[in-house]
């Protein structure tokens, strides 16, 4: 058996037969030889690495991603009053215009309340008209005649009292006769005062307080009518916008409580297209930018449908697993070609359509929870090849290459970056290039 230690061959056990003990001894010798050679290696020797060159690649800044068509608005049309469904005028899938009646609820009880409120208003209106007109001349004339009659009676009672009083003082009549005459005069005088006051009241007309009270009652009656009429109007569920009915949630004869949904409808012009933007493109997108929406036909001789859209919503809360962020685009859809749920292609082409960017092999990136690092090998005078740590952000990937954006230091096209053995490197480590990858 011949064993090589370094460059010198050594012939071991030339006389031994090849028995099982022979092979065990041979294995032990080989192990001890390599262990000794490893221990003899210098601990501070350069780290052997494989490298590849950083390259400048012309990058196309166009963003092309799949998108999902969403309705502009989705509304669950609910009952504003309680009642039994009497009539439904629309079916699922039907397109309706804004304000179209869709569901009618029974309104007979409200109609009866309305008739009663209108009658009460009419009664208050007549009374208010009577107060504002004042007392009729005929009534005043009658009151004046009644007062004159009472005045004549009072004068007659007065004359009679004077005559009785004279006879009483002469002793001709008793005190009882005088008292009766005096009482008759007082009654006639009181009747006159009453009729005169009544005439004055008729001439003055109704009191202002009573007129205001009736005016308030009239306003209450009008408000009650408006409330009942509004309740009748709200018993009809109408379309809040132009759109399509996608779900019917009730049937004729069913009782709807306040707030119970009757239908679901969506607005289809315009529509929204939602696209999930990867993190590396997030800050290239802003509200108001124009994008192209393509609905692929996937049929021979049938062209794709192309639409123009505008970014209207950027949601700054992404998916932590995929590192994507929702962006919503407004797209005009007057012919209802785009339908909620369709898959479309979204293309954003910036004004600066291309740029030259440094790319490195994917294996050059050393990732950790804290940072992403690329190790660059550079020659230093009298020190040989040294490893330099560059912290980077990664960008767009092209096959086996990936764009980098250095955060500390620089990487130039043509420089060597470590793609094998980079996990063991430390800043300033000496390296030995044992392999150059294309």
Tab-separated table of C-alpha atoms in Angstrom:
chain	number	residue	atom	x	y	z
A	1	UNK	CA	0.000	0.000	0.000
A	2	UNK	CA	1.264	3.477	-0.907
A	3	UNK	CA	0.158	6.558	1.119
A	4	UNK	CA	0.864	10.121	-0.080
A	5	UNK	CA	1.705	12.600	2.676
A	6	UNK	CA	2.115	15.955	1.006
A	7	UNK	CA	4.001	15.151	-2.193
A	8	UNK	CA	6.062	12.169	-0.830
A	9	UNK	CA	4.752	8.625	-1.338
A	10	UNK	CA	5.167	6.165	1.544
A	11	UNK	CA	4.845	2.399	1.107
A	12	UNK	CA	3.030	0.916	4.120
A	13	UNK	CA	3.011	-2.753	5.194
A	14	UNK	CA	4.367	-4.312	2.003
A	15	UNK	CA	4.399	-7.831	3.486
A	16	UNK	CA	0.909	-7.956	5.020
A	17	UNK	CA	-1.802	-10.041	3.411
A	18	UNK	CA	-5.110	-8.342	2.467
A	19	UNK	CA	-7.180	-9.708	5.343
A	20	UNK	CA	-10.047	-7.869	7.193
A	21	UNK	CA	-7.492	-6.766	9.790
A	22	UNK	CA	-5.402	-5.388	6.949
A	23	UNK	CA	-8.223	-3.148	5.670
A	24	UNK	CA	-9.088	-1.899	9.190
A	25	UNK	CA	-5.497	-0.910	9.758
A	26	UNK	CA	-5.386	0.741	6.364
A	27	UNK	CA	-8.503	2.865	7.120
A	28	UNK	CA	-7.066	4.004	10.464
A	29	UNK	CA	-3.821	5.056	8.824
A	30	UNK	CA	-5.577	7.082	6.144
A	31	UNK	CA	-7.722	8.842	8.753
A	32	UNK	CA	-4.700	9.743	10.878
A	33	UNK	CA	-2.838	11.013	7.845
A	34	UNK	CA	-5.579	13.407	6.745
A	35	UNK	CA	-6.222	14.556	10.317
A	36	UNK	CA	-2.585	15.403	10.707
A	37	UNK	CA	-2.564	17.270	7.417
A	38	UNK	CA	-5.617	19.313	8.525
A	39	UNK	CA	-3.998	20.168	11.814
A	40	UNK	CA	-0.869	21.197	10.000
A	41	UNK	CA	-2.803	23.728	7.836
A	42	UNK	CA	-2.435	27.321	8.944
A	43	UNK	CA	-5.552	28.578	10.786
A	44	UNK	CA	-5.288	32.044	9.285
A	45	UNK	CA	-5.178	30.937	5.652
A	46	UNK	CA	-7.375	32.607	3.019
A	47	UNK	CA	-10.969	31.443	2.567
A	48	UNK	CA	-11.489	29.627	-0.673
A	49	UNK	CA	-14.429	31.059	-2.652
A	50	UNK	CA	-16.149	30.937	-6.011
A	51	UNK	CA	-16.849	34.259	-7.683
A	52	UNK	CA	-18.800	35.756	-10.584
A	53	UNK	CA	-18.787	39.211	-12.114
A	54	UNK	CA	-21.408	41.901	-11.430
A	55	UNK	CA	-23.027	42.959	-14.681
A	56	UNK	CA	-24.927	45.978	-15.973
A	57	UNK	CA	-28.180	44.928	-17.642
A	58	UNK	CA	-30.608	47.230	-19.379
A	59	UNK	CA	-33.755	46.914	-17.264
A	60	UNK	CA	-37.228	47.543	-18.651
A	61	UNK	CA	-39.193	49.610	-16.129
A	62	UNK	CA	-42.534	48.372	-17.422
A	63	UNK	CA	-44.722	46.830	-14.705
A	64	UNK	CA	-46.992	44.054	-15.917
A	65	UNK	CA	-49.214	42.282	-13.369
A	66	UNK	CA	-52.524	40.392	-13.252
A	67	UNK	CA	-55.548	42.265	-11.912
A	68	UNK	CA	-59.042	41.411	-10.713
A	69	UNK	CA	-62.129	43.373	-11.813
A	70	UNK	CA	-64.246	44.664	-8.910
A	71	UNK	CA	-67.606	46.497	-8.948
A	72	UNK	CA	-67.431	50.222	-8.343
A	73	UNK	CA	-69.924	49.841	-5.503
A	74	UNK	CA	-71.886	47.017	-3.868
A	75	UNK	CA	-75.104	47.863	-2.018
A	76	UNK	CA	-77.455	45.723	0.066
A	77	UNK	CA	-80.805	47.435	-0.457
A	78	UNK	CA	-82.628	47.340	2.882
A	79	UNK	CA	-86.175	48.219	3.943
A	80	UNK	CA	-86.478	51.679	5.517
A	81	UNK	CA	-89.846	50.763	7.072
A	82	UNK	CA	-91.357	47.463	8.132
A	83	UNK	CA	-94.062	45.856	6.036
A	84	UNK	CA	-95.165	42.973	3.858
A	85	UNK	CA	-93.732	42.673	0.341
A	86	UNK	CA	-96.490	43.311	-2.199
A	87	UNK	CA	-94.552	43.514	-5.460
A	88	UNK	CA	-91.046	42.883	-6.883
A	89	UNK	CA	-90.244	44.478	-10.249
A	90	UNK	CA	-86.650	43.283	-10.911
A	91	UNK	CA	-84.891	39.931	-11.182
A	92	UNK	CA	-81.313	38.786	-10.654
A	93	UNK	CA	-78.983	39.810	-13.473
A	94	UNK	CA	-81.232	42.676	-14.614
A	95	UNK	CA	-79.716	46.114	-15.303
A	96	UNK	CA	-81.672	48.986	-13.722
A	97	UNK	CA	-81.355	52.764	-13.789
A	98	UNK	CA	-80.999	54.953	-10.726
A	99	UNK	CA	-84.354	55.562	-8.987
A	100	UNK	CA	-86.104	52.530	-10.517
A	101	UNK	CA	-88.655	51.014	-8.041
A	102	UNK	CA	-87.552	47.486	-7.183
A	103	UNK	CA	-89.655	46.349	-4.195
A	104	UNK	CA	-93.069	47.645	-3.022
A	105	UNK	CA	-94.240	47.140	0.584
A	106	UNK	CA	-97.906	47.240	1.683
A	107	UNK	CA	-98.939	50.841	2.536
A	108	UNK	CA	-102.716	50.658	3.208
A	109	UNK	CA	-102.379	51.396	6.977
A	110	UNK	CA	-100.252	54.467	6.227
A	111	UNK	CA	-102.754	55.645	3.608
A	112	UNK	CA	-105.579	55.532	6.184
A	113	UNK	CA	-103.441	57.478	8.663
A	114	UNK	CA	-102.797	60.008	5.911
A	115	UNK	CA	-106.514	60.514	5.253
A	116	UNK	CA	-107.154	61.047	8.987
A	117	UNK	CA	-104.302	63.569	9.236
A	118	UNK	CA	-105.555	65.452	6.188
A	119	UNK	CA	-109.085	65.716	7.700
A	120	UNK	CA	-107.645	67.046	10.968
A	121	UNK	CA	-105.614	69.597	9.030
A	122	UNK	CA	-108.719	70.744	7.157
A	123	UNK	CA	-110.655	71.229	10.412
A	124	UNK	CA	-107.853	73.297	11.948
A	125	UNK	CA	-107.556	75.282	8.712
A	126	UNK	CA	-111.252	76.272	8.802
A	127	UNK	CA	-111.025	77.359	12.421
A	128	UNK	CA	-107.917	79.428	11.713
A	129	UNK	CA	-109.642	81.039	8.748
A	130	UNK	CA	-112.581	81.932	10.961
A	131	UNK	CA	-110.301	83.547	13.527
A	132	UNK	CA	-108.353	85.508	10.922
A	133	UNK	CA	-111.580	86.781	9.266
A	134	UNK	CA	-112.985	88.130	12.561
A	135	UNK	CA	-116.660	88.469	13.690
A	136	UNK	CA	-119.254	88.881	10.943
A	137	UNK	CA	-121.190	92.209	10.751
A	138	UNK	CA	-124.498	90.394	11.318
A	139	UNK	CA	-123.264	89.049	14.631
A	140	UNK	CA	-122.103	92.502	15.694
A	141	UNK	CA	-125.464	94.021	14.756
A	142	UNK	CA	-127.299	91.339	16.722
A	143	UNK	CA	-125.066	91.935	19.741
A	144	UNK	CA	-125.619	95.664	19.465
A	145	UNK	CA	-129.433	95.190	19.360
A	146	UNK	CA	-129.255	92.894	22.345
A	147	UNK	CA	-127.242	95.518	24.251
A	148	UNK	CA	-129.766	98.264	23.364
A	149	UNK	CA	-132.592	96.041	24.567
A	150	UNK	CA	-130.761	95.441	27.836
A	151	UNK	CA	-130.152	99.182	28.178
A	152	UNK	CA	-133.867	99.941	27.722
A	153	UNK	CA	-134.751	97.377	30.339
A	154	UNK	CA	-132.228	98.916	32.693
A	155	UNK	CA	-133.685	102.415	32.183
A	156	UNK	CA	-137.191	101.128	32.828
A	157	UNK	CA	-136.052	99.394	36.009
A	158	UNK	CA	-134.326	102.594	37.097
A	159	UNK	CA	-137.462	104.724	36.682
A	160	UNK	CA	-139.495	102.153	38.557
A	161	UNK	CA	-136.911	102.089	41.354
A	162	UNK	CA	-137.044	105.878	41.720
A	163	UNK	CA	-140.841	105.809	41.939
A	164	UNK	CA	-140.938	102.981	44.499
A	165	UNK	CA	-138.206	104.656	46.559
A	166	UNK	CA	-140.284	107.891	46.794
A	167	UNK	CA	-143.423	106.020	47.867
A	168	UNK	CA	-141.382	104.003	50.371
A	169	UNK	CA	-140.048	107.158	51.969
A	170	UNK	CA	-143.643	108.575	52.184
A	171	UNK	CA	-144.707	105.383	53.943
A	172	UNK	CA	-147.101	104.369	51.231
A	173	UNK	CA	-145.167	101.172	50.269
A	174	UNK	CA	-143.408	98.660	52.453
A	175	UNK	CA	-139.705	97.888	52.490
A	176	UNK	CA	-140.395	94.638	50.692
A	177	UNK	CA	-141.710	96.513	47.644
A	178	UNK	CA	-138.600	98.699	47.658
A	179	UNK	CA	-136.251	95.688	47.803
A	180	UNK	CA	-137.947	94.053	44.850
A	181	UNK	CA	-137.622	97.208	42.757
A	182	UNK	CA	-133.970	97.582	43.749
A	183	UNK	CA	-133.224	93.928	42.775
A	184	UNK	CA	-134.939	94.316	39.407
A	185	UNK	CA	-132.809	97.355	38.635
A	186	UNK	CA	-129.574	95.578	39.593
A	187	UNK	CA	-130.425	92.629	37.340
A	188	UNK	CA	-131.236	94.896	34.420
A	189	UNK	CA	-127.973	96.810	34.940
A	190	UNK	CA	-125.941	93.551	35.030
A	191	UNK	CA	-127.610	92.308	31.871
A	192	UNK	CA	-126.713	95.550	30.131
A	193	UNK	CA	-123.069	95.311	31.221
A	194	UNK	CA	-122.911	91.715	29.951
A	195	UNK	CA	-124.385	92.566	26.548
A	196	UNK	CA	-122.096	95.573	26.203
A	197	UNK	CA	-118.989	93.521	27.015
A	198	UNK	CA	-120.062	90.893	24.481
A	199	UNK	CA	-120.463	93.568	21.826
A	200	UNK	CA	-117.029	94.989	22.625
A	201	UNK	CA	-115.545	91.487	22.260
A	202	UNK	CA	-117.212	90.965	18.900
A	203	UNK	CA	-115.975	94.328	17.671
A	204	UNK	CA	-112.385	93.657	18.908
A	205	UNK	CA	-112.308	90.229	17.185
A	206	UNK	CA	-110.489	87.023	18.362
A	207	UNK	CA	-107.470	87.212	20.686
A	208	UNK	CA	-103.986	86.975	19.131
A	209	UNK	CA	-103.095	84.112	21.504
A	210	UNK	CA	-105.948	82.006	20.166
A	211	UNK	CA	-104.875	82.703	16.577
A	212	UNK	CA	-101.282	81.625	17.355
A	213	UNK	CA	-102.543	78.499	19.058
A	214	UNK	CA	-104.514	77.494	15.982
A	215	UNK	CA	-101.550	78.296	13.729
A	216	UNK	CA	-99.406	75.926	15.811
A	217	UNK	CA	-102.062	73.215	15.516
A	218	UNK	CA	-102.080	73.736	11.751
A	219	UNK	CA	-98.264	73.310	11.585
A	220	UNK	CA	-98.500	70.117	13.621
A	221	UNK	CA	-101.135	68.760	11.250
A	222	UNK	CA	-98.939	69.530	8.214
A	223	UNK	CA	-95.883	67.881	9.829
A	224	UNK	CA	-97.888	64.783	10.622
A	225	UNK	CA	-98.973	64.549	6.979
A	226	UNK	CA	-95.365	64.910	5.788
A	227	UNK	CA	-94.203	62.162	8.166
A	228	UNK	CA	-96.881	59.749	6.961
A	229	UNK	CA	-96.209	60.616	3.313
A	230	UNK	CA	-92.469	60.087	3.814
A	231	UNK	CA	-93.180	56.688	5.352
A	232	UNK	CA	-95.294	55.784	2.322
A	233	UNK	CA	-92.516	56.931	-0.027
A	234	UNK	CA	-89.901	54.924	1.875
A	235	UNK	CA	-92.000	51.780	1.589
A	236	UNK	CA	-90.684	51.530	-1.998
A	237	UNK	CA	-87.085	50.256	-2.305
A	238	UNK	CA	-85.418	52.009	-5.264
A	239	UNK	CA	-82.110	51.578	-7.086
A	240	UNK	CA	-79.536	53.996	-5.584
A	241	UNK	CA	-77.452	54.034	-8.791
A	242	UNK	CA	-77.254	52.568	-12.286
A	243	UNK	CA	-76.237	48.938	-11.956
A	244	UNK	CA	-77.150	45.259	-11.999
A	245	UNK	CA	-79.099	43.141	-9.540
A	246	UNK	CA	-76.860	40.264	-8.426
A	247	UNK	CA	-78.971	38.732	-5.651
A	248	UNK	CA	-82.652	38.758	-4.612
A	249	UNK	CA	-83.125	38.185	-0.882
A	250	UNK	CA	-86.932	38.287	-0.480
A	251	UNK	CA	-90.183	37.196	-2.139
A	252	UNK	CA	-93.746	38.528	-2.407
A	253	UNK	CA	-95.627	38.019	0.855
A	254	UNK	CA	-92.538	38.024	3.058
A	255	UNK	CA	-92.454	40.406	6.018
A	256	UNK	CA	-89.475	42.740	6.139
A	257	UNK	CA	-88.386	44.354	9.382
A	258	UNK	CA	-86.699	47.737	9.445
A	259	UNK	CA	-83.209	47.230	7.965
A	260	UNK	CA	-83.835	43.779	6.462
A	261	UNK	CA	-82.096	43.459	3.042
A	262	UNK	CA	-84.246	42.846	-0.012
A	263	UNK	CA	-81.722	42.869	-2.860
A	264	UNK	CA	-78.013	43.243	-3.605
A	265	UNK	CA	-76.868	45.316	-6.581
A	266	UNK	CA	-73.543	46.501	-7.977
A	267	UNK	CA	-72.440	49.540	-9.983
A	268	UNK	CA	-70.697	48.502	-13.215
A	269	UNK	CA	-69.687	51.793	-14.837
A	270	UNK	CA	-67.010	52.602	-13.978
A	271	UNK	CA	-65.420	49.526	-12.421
A	272	UNK	CA	-62.350	49.036	-10.262
A	273	UNK	CA	-59.404	46.819	-11.086
A	274	UNK	CA	-57.394	45.634	-8.088
A	275	UNK	CA	-53.773	44.656	-8.594
A	276	UNK	CA	-51.265	43.569	-5.938
A	277	UNK	CA	-48.006	45.464	-6.376
A	278	UNK	CA	-44.763	43.765	-5.235
A	279	UNK	CA	-42.735	45.641	-2.661
A	280	UNK	CA	-39.948	46.596	-5.094
A	281	UNK	CA	-42.454	48.436	-7.329
A	282	UNK	CA	-44.581	50.006	-4.577
A	283	UNK	CA	-42.971	53.467	-4.593
A	284	UNK	CA	-43.064	53.643	-8.392
A	285	UNK	CA	-46.852	53.837	-8.276
A	286	UNK	CA	-48.768	56.982	-7.284
A	287	UNK	CA	-52.358	58.188	-7.426
A	288	UNK	CA	-53.400	59.602	-10.771
A	289	UNK	CA	-50.973	57.711	-13.020
A	290	UNK	CA	-52.385	56.230	-16.239
A	291	UNK	CA	-52.251	52.488	-16.844
A	292	UNK	CA	-53.380	50.109	-19.579
A	293	UNK	CA	-55.902	47.356	-18.881
A	294	UNK	CA	-56.010	44.381	-21.261
A	295	UNK	CA	-58.797	41.809	-21.337
A	296	UNK	CA	-57.336	38.875	-23.202
A	297	UNK	CA	-59.714	37.101	-25.586
A	298	UNK	CA	-57.737	33.823	-25.646
A	299	UNK	CA	-59.335	33.089	-29.019
A	300	UNK	CA	-57.832	33.073	-32.473
A	301	UNK	CA	-58.795	36.009	-34.694
A	302	UNK	CA	-60.468	37.780	-31.762
A	303	UNK	CA	-58.447	40.815	-30.629
A	304	UNK	CA	-57.853	41.651	-26.990
A	305	UNK	CA	-59.960	44.411	-25.428
A	306	UNK	CA	-57.824	47.374	-24.303
A	307	UNK	CA	-58.970	49.943	-21.706
A	308	UNK	CA	-57.376	52.965	-20.116
A	309	UNK	CA	-57.370	53.330	-16.343
A	310	UNK	CA	-56.209	55.637	-13.609
A	311	UNK	CA	-54.881	54.734	-10.144
A	312	UNK	CA	-57.295	56.013	-7.493
A	313	UNK	CA	-56.474	54.041	-4.329
A	314	UNK	CA	-53.163	52.847	-2.875
A	315	UNK	CA	-53.621	50.695	0.227
A	316	UNK	CA	-50.619	51.099	2.524
A	317	UNK	CA	-51.144	47.776	4.274
A	318	UNK	CA	-49.620	44.798	2.543
A	319	UNK	CA	-49.616	41.031	2.787
A	320	UNK	CA	-46.729	40.034	5.051
A	321	UNK	CA	-46.388	36.665	3.331
A	322	UNK	CA	-46.270	37.788	-0.312
A	323	UNK	CA	-44.981	41.354	0.353
A	324	UNK	CA	-47.561	42.821	-2.000
A	325	UNK	CA	-49.814	45.860	-1.620
A	326	UNK	CA	-53.325	46.389	-3.082
A	327	UNK	CA	-53.705	49.163	-5.655
A	328	UNK	CA	-57.098	49.991	-7.201
A	329	UNK	CA	-57.625	51.487	-10.650
A	330	UNK	CA	-60.690	53.245	-12.059
A	331	UNK	CA	-61.699	52.013	-15.518
A	332	UNK	CA	-64.583	53.393	-17.602
A	333	UNK	CA	-66.945	50.593	-18.636
A	334	UNK	CA	-69.855	52.142	-20.600
A	335	UNK	CA	-70.583	48.976	-22.589
A	336	UNK	CA	-70.334	46.688	-19.524
A	337	UNK	CA	-67.621	44.612	-21.189
A	338	UNK	CA	-65.706	44.264	-17.932
A	339	UNK	CA	-67.541	42.240	-15.308
A	340	UNK	CA	-66.707	41.777	-11.636
A	341	UNK	CA	-64.505	38.732	-11.166
A	342	UNK	CA	-62.747	38.872	-14.542
A	343	UNK	CA	-58.970	38.477	-14.811
A	344	UNK	CA	-57.184	41.254	-16.687
A	345	UNK	CA	-53.605	42.298	-17.375
A	346	UNK	CA	-52.434	45.630	-15.954
A	347	UNK	CA	-49.495	47.376	-17.660
A	348	UNK	CA	-47.762	50.502	-16.387
A	349	UNK	CA	-45.123	51.978	-18.714
A	350	UNK	CA	-43.245	54.893	-17.088
A	351	UNK	CA	-42.006	57.762	-19.237
A	352	UNK	CA	-38.453	56.557	-18.671
A	353	UNK	CA	-39.013	53.103	-20.116
A	354	UNK	CA	-35.563	51.579	-19.474
A	355	UNK	CA	-32.494	52.032	-17.291
A	356	UNK	CA	-29.061	50.446	-16.799
A	357	UNK	CA	-28.857	48.604	-13.510
A	358	UNK	CA	-26.218	46.469	-11.760
A	359	UNK	CA	-27.178	42.799	-11.480
A	360	UNK	CA	-25.463	39.962	-9.596
A	361	UNK	CA	-26.147	36.204	-9.464
A	362	UNK	CA	-28.847	35.253	-6.966
A	363	UNK	CA	-26.312	33.145	-5.037
A	364	UNK	CA	-24.309	36.299	-4.283
A	365	UNK	CA	-26.999	37.483	-1.863
A	366	UNK	CA	-26.570	36.470	1.793
A	367	UNK	CA	-29.874	37.137	3.540
A	368	UNK	CA	-30.560	37.460	7.254
A	369	UNK	CA	-33.483	38.894	9.246
A	370	UNK	CA	-31.486	42.103	9.719
A	371	UNK	CA	-29.983	42.728	6.275
A	372	UNK	CA	-29.085	41.483	2.805
A	373	UNK	CA	-25.359	41.412	1.978
A	374	UNK	CA	-23.178	40.988	-1.119
A	375	UNK	CA	-19.456	40.211	-0.644
A	376	UNK	CA	-17.148	41.905	-3.178
A	377	UNK	CA	-13.574	40.655	-3.723
A	378	UNK	CA	-11.049	43.440	-4.332
A	379	UNK	CA	-7.223	43.307	-4.484
A	380	UNK	CA	-5.302	45.321	-1.928
A	381	UNK	CA	-1.568	46.146	-2.250
A	382	UNK	CA	0.649	43.715	-0.311
A	383	UNK	CA	-2.451	42.076	1.204
A	384	UNK	CA	-3.843	40.041	-1.622
A	385	UNK	CA	-7.562	39.604	-2.263
A	386	UNK	CA	-9.890	40.908	0.462
A	387	UNK	CA	-13.670	40.525	1.000
A	388	UNK	CA	-15.713	43.707	1.388
A	389	UNK	CA	-19.235	43.669	2.844
A	390	UNK	CA	-21.850	45.677	0.908
A	391	UNK	CA	-25.399	45.961	2.325
A	392	UNK	CA	-27.969	46.061	-0.485
A	393	UNK	CA	-31.654	46.019	-1.327
A	394	UNK	CA	-32.713	43.484	-3.924
A	395	UNK	CA	-34.800	44.373	-6.949
A	396	UNK	CA	-36.130	42.813	-10.122
A	397	UNK	CA	-35.016	39.293	-11.008
A	398	UNK	CA	-34.008	38.249	-14.518
A	399	UNK	CA	-33.459	34.503	-14.775
A	400	UNK	CA	-30.474	33.736	-12.487
A	401	UNK	CA	-29.537	37.426	-12.027
A	402	UNK	CA	-31.066	39.916	-9.619
A	403	UNK	CA	-30.856	43.708	-9.472
A	404	UNK	CA	-29.223	45.266	-6.410
A	405	UNK	CA	-29.361	48.717	-4.873
A	406	UNK	CA	-26.401	49.261	-2.495
A	407	UNK	CA	-27.190	50.925	0.824
A	408	UNK	CA	-23.564	51.068	1.997
A	409	UNK	CA	-20.619	51.205	-0.357
A	410	UNK	CA	-20.667	50.662	-4.127
A	411	UNK	CA	-20.530	47.759	-6.547
A	412	UNK	CA	-19.285	48.387	-10.080
A	413	UNK	CA	-19.904	46.330	-13.162
A	414	UNK	CA	-17.072	43.836	-13.695
A	415	UNK	CA	-16.190	43.473	-9.990
A	416	UNK	CA	-15.970	39.983	-8.508
A	417	UNK	CA	-18.783	39.028	-6.124
A	418	UNK	CA	-18.674	35.868	-4.023
A	419	UNK	CA	-21.247	33.216	-4.969
A	420	UNK	CA	-19.686	30.183	-3.208
A	421	UNK	CA	-18.358	30.231	0.340
A	422	UNK	CA	-19.850	33.650	1.158
A	423	UNK	CA	-21.552	32.346	4.330
A	424	UNK	CA	-18.158	32.079	6.109
A	425	UNK	CA	-16.831	35.532	5.242
A	426	UNK	CA	-16.181	38.428	7.583
A	427	UNK	CA	-15.294	42.022	6.660
A	428	UNK	CA	-11.627	42.159	5.599
A	429	UNK	CA	-11.275	38.382	5.246
A	430	UNK	CA	-8.513	37.182	2.925
A	431	UNK	CA	-9.871	35.081	0.108
A	432	UNK	CA	-8.519	32.746	-2.519
A	433	UNK	CA	-10.473	32.490	-5.751
A	434	UNK	CA	-10.656	28.843	-6.686
A	435	UNK	CA	-13.457	29.095	-9.219
A	436	UNK	CA	-14.699	31.782	-11.575
A	437	UNK	CA	-18.301	31.324	-12.689
A	438	UNK	CA	-19.592	32.871	-15.917
